[in-house]
Amino acid sequence: MISKNINDNKNRIRYLFGNSSDLVFHQFETLSETGAMVVYINGLVDKSALNDSIIRPLLEDLISPYDIKSTIYISEIKEAKTLKDAVDSIIDGHVLLFFENFDYAFIMNICRYEKRSIQESSSEQVIRGPKESFIEDLYVNRTLIRRKIRNQNLIFEDYIFGRQTNTKVSICYIKGIVNDEILAELKARLNTIDIDGVIDSHYIEEHIEDAPRSLVATIYDTEKPDVVVGKLLEGRIGIICDGSPVVLTLPRLFIEDLMTAEDYYLRPQFATYLRVMRVVAFFASMMLIGTYIAIATFHQEMIPTKLLLSIATQREGVPLPAFLEGVLMLIFFEFLKEAGLRLPKPINTTVALVGGLVIGQASVDAGLVSGFMIIVVAASGITEFVNLQLRELVVLYRFVFLFLGALFGLYGISSGSIILIFHLVSIKSFGVPFMYPLAPYDKEGMKDFMRRSPLKKYNYRPKYISSKDARKRSADNEE
Amino acid sequence: MKNRTFYISLILTVSLILSSCSSSRQIDSLGIVITMAVDMEDDEIIVTSQISSSKENASTSNQKSAGSSSDIKYVQGRGKTVYDALKNASLNYDRELFLSHNSIIIFGEELAKTGIGDIINYFSYDIGTRETAYLLVAKESKAYEILGLSYLTDDYLLTLIENAHLTAKTRNMTLVEYLRYYFYSHGLVPGVVQLTDKMEIDYEKKEKSPTRKVLDITGGAAFYKDRLQGYYSGEEMIGFNFLIDEIKRNPIVFETPDELTQGSKLFSTRGRYTTINILKSKTKLNMEVRDEKPHLIVDVNMRGTIVEETKGLNLSDESVRLGIEDACSKQIEKYIDMAMYKAQKEFKIDTFGIGIVLHREYPEVWKEVSKNWNEVFSDIDYSVNVKTSIIRTGVIDLPINIIKGRE
């Protein structure tokens, strides 16, 4: 309960906050000489608004605390009856106002803190289409979505996770489009979360995903509002987490990894071509090294004669068997990648230069590895970056295929692929088959699979994902 | 779930063990055989392999030009069987011979005459051999003499064989084709390869001398079953290829009929020949029984274009075109006659598969004659109808002698 004595309140709040140094207590007397006190956390509130809109009217105009709403210039004033409410609102960045002889406090929202401005996404750049990306602030992120869907059916629901961090998390969906079963399932899973702190949206993802032991992610993440909006319109649900610029959407399908936002801003033919290239790159980055080693050590008769002679020439004098050669180069490449990823830009150039030269030229000249292996490793390295969403899967399975190819030849490669396919078709994301629309096959869904059909052709939203009324456009306009 | 994992791994393990596909070889431990020569001396089989050696032009010595002639190695092994000889080669060569890329098998003439049936067995036995390897007979020499020419790069001989369609004067026949034809006992005509002298002028000595040996694949080797009977010459091979309908795009050269040039006042009329390049040719063999004797009818339907004409003919004249077509047809008939004569009178074997046509059209007659078909074949009558149609004159510009003649 809030005491009528200001000093009493002050001491109790100070005690609750453990005498934290960023807490500010400011005591003064209003025009009518009533004792008053504002409490806030330094840095979370707008100081000029505090001075001009709260303190000044109180000092100059306030006659009775009961007139407060007609005196100060704040749009959001609530009353706190208990000390717990009061403390919670301080943490949220609100200002508490106490009056002498009042057993409740006023909570005023003039919250304002430093945040990053909205910039172009660094991980999902596009040439054409919206360029803005999410920032670390939940409220701004919600606005970014709201501005694109001007519809009262866009719903945000708030949750708070983290025993210590009390992080705000919002789920958002479009009522009428969302599949209620998936929504209920998501809510059930969210309610089981018991976690100390939520620092990034990935913390939520790991708690609610379907296949935590698999390398395949069953929840999609993006930094771009237009991507989220596109997914919401298909009936997916978004999860926005305060403090993270990455927004999750679910359920996730395999094909989403091979799509980019730009697919829908380009001509359908070209977008289709790009998707085919991405599929090729996906397989190349995963299986190229393994297949090369399998063919070069088990199935030399499969290589065209001239190519074989060329490989044989380069292999001449290389001390390592093809398998070790591949592992060596691949590990070298991974080191180089990892080093280059987090270095400051000026050093990065040096690393790239030294790494490129050492790996590319010197190791061939020294006779440590064959030139052909360098090409294969480089090709699978480059193709890895074509599908960034699949990187985790590709990098680790590449090693798996490398071992399989070296141990069992093409037999190993094909059994590895079969097991991978088994795995992919057995995964579900929130009840939706991961390989939809390929397995289970759906003709309507195939319109937006490898082939990106013209937008006019999409008459239905994806089956399973959206609600039963899946028609996108009125039947009269159907093509 | 556990059950499923167990079954999947069981299936994978079983198929791995039973298929026995678990031997890996590093590429640099293999001696990659490009061409192979098989001979027989003193009841011993000699297998000589041309190996594309990569040792000399390894990546560590980049300065050397890749594929230079000295990079090629020849490895010889002797043994009682082909396999034995191949394995014995490892006694004097440090790598395992790798036969999967062997694209040519050459048989020595001596061996071919005694029969290659027993030997060729190996090439259809072993999993490592390539069934599309071309078969050649070394004409008038040992097979290993063919290998070892200094200018012979990895695929020199292979390219020669694969260009056979440019002239139709030779034939490329693969191992698997041989095995197929063997059952029919016809068409067993692999290509030949021969060492010939090439005249080269030595500018220092200022005299012509045969300084260099070259390979020549003109002609074909006629086999009866697995034994070499004799050789077709280059021109006979054109007739042969017409008869078995394997003509692609080769030229036909024939004498230009004199009457076509009458009345033309040309600057030069010394040219004798006209050349037609075949665009498409189709041969049909038909049998008839005339006077209780099989009678062969050969219908050739050929379309071609004039590529060279030296007599200054007025090609836009309809009658001239018809005359040339007629002359061309006669030349093709002549080629076919040559091939038929050789097969009927010299070899006395049906190398063209005419017996099959008879079998197909007159099964009863075939029943009677099949026992001694080659004897019957050697004196059957035949008639040849060639229809040539020239679809293009091929003239881009008026030849200079015509321009001169018209002045």
PDB file of C-alpha atoms in Angstrom, chain A residues 333-345 347-349 351-352:
ATOM      1  CA  PHE A 333      37.989 -22.168 -45.204  1.00  0.00           C
ATOM      2  CA  GLU A 334      35.800 -22.287 -42.093  1.00  0.00           C
ATOM      3  CA  PHE A 335      38.541 -20.609 -40.040  1.00  0.00           C
ATOM      4  CA  LEU A 336      38.927 -17.914 -42.621  1.00  0.00           C
ATOM      5  CA  LYS A 337      35.201 -17.331 -42.709  1.00  0.00           C
ATOM      6  CA  GLU A 338      34.872 -17.200 -38.952  1.00  0.00           C
ATOM      7  CA  ALA A 339      37.828 -14.860 -38.618  1.00  0.00           C
ATOM      8  CA  GLY A 340      36.561 -12.543 -41.304  1.00  0.00           C
ATOM      9  CA  LEU A 341      33.028 -12.423 -39.943  1.00  0.00           C
ATOM     10  CA  ARG A 342      33.735 -10.582 -36.701  1.00  0.00           C
ATOM     11  CA  LEU A 343      36.831  -8.587 -37.471  1.00  0.00           C
ATOM     12  CA  PRO A 344      36.886  -4.835 -37.855  1.00  0.00           C
ATOM     13  CA  LYS A 345      36.870  -3.865 -41.521  1.00  0.00           C
ATOM     14  CA  ILE A 347      41.873  -6.023 -40.502  1.00  0.00           C
ATOM     15  CA  ASN A 348      39.283  -7.962 -42.426  1.00  0.00           C
ATOM     16  CA  THR A 349      40.853  -6.951 -45.720  1.00  0.00           C
ATOM     17  CA  VAL A 351      42.694 -11.556 -43.485  1.00  0.00           C
ATOM     18  CA  ALA A 352      40.905 -11.940 -46.803  1.00  0.00           C
TER      19      ALA A 352
END
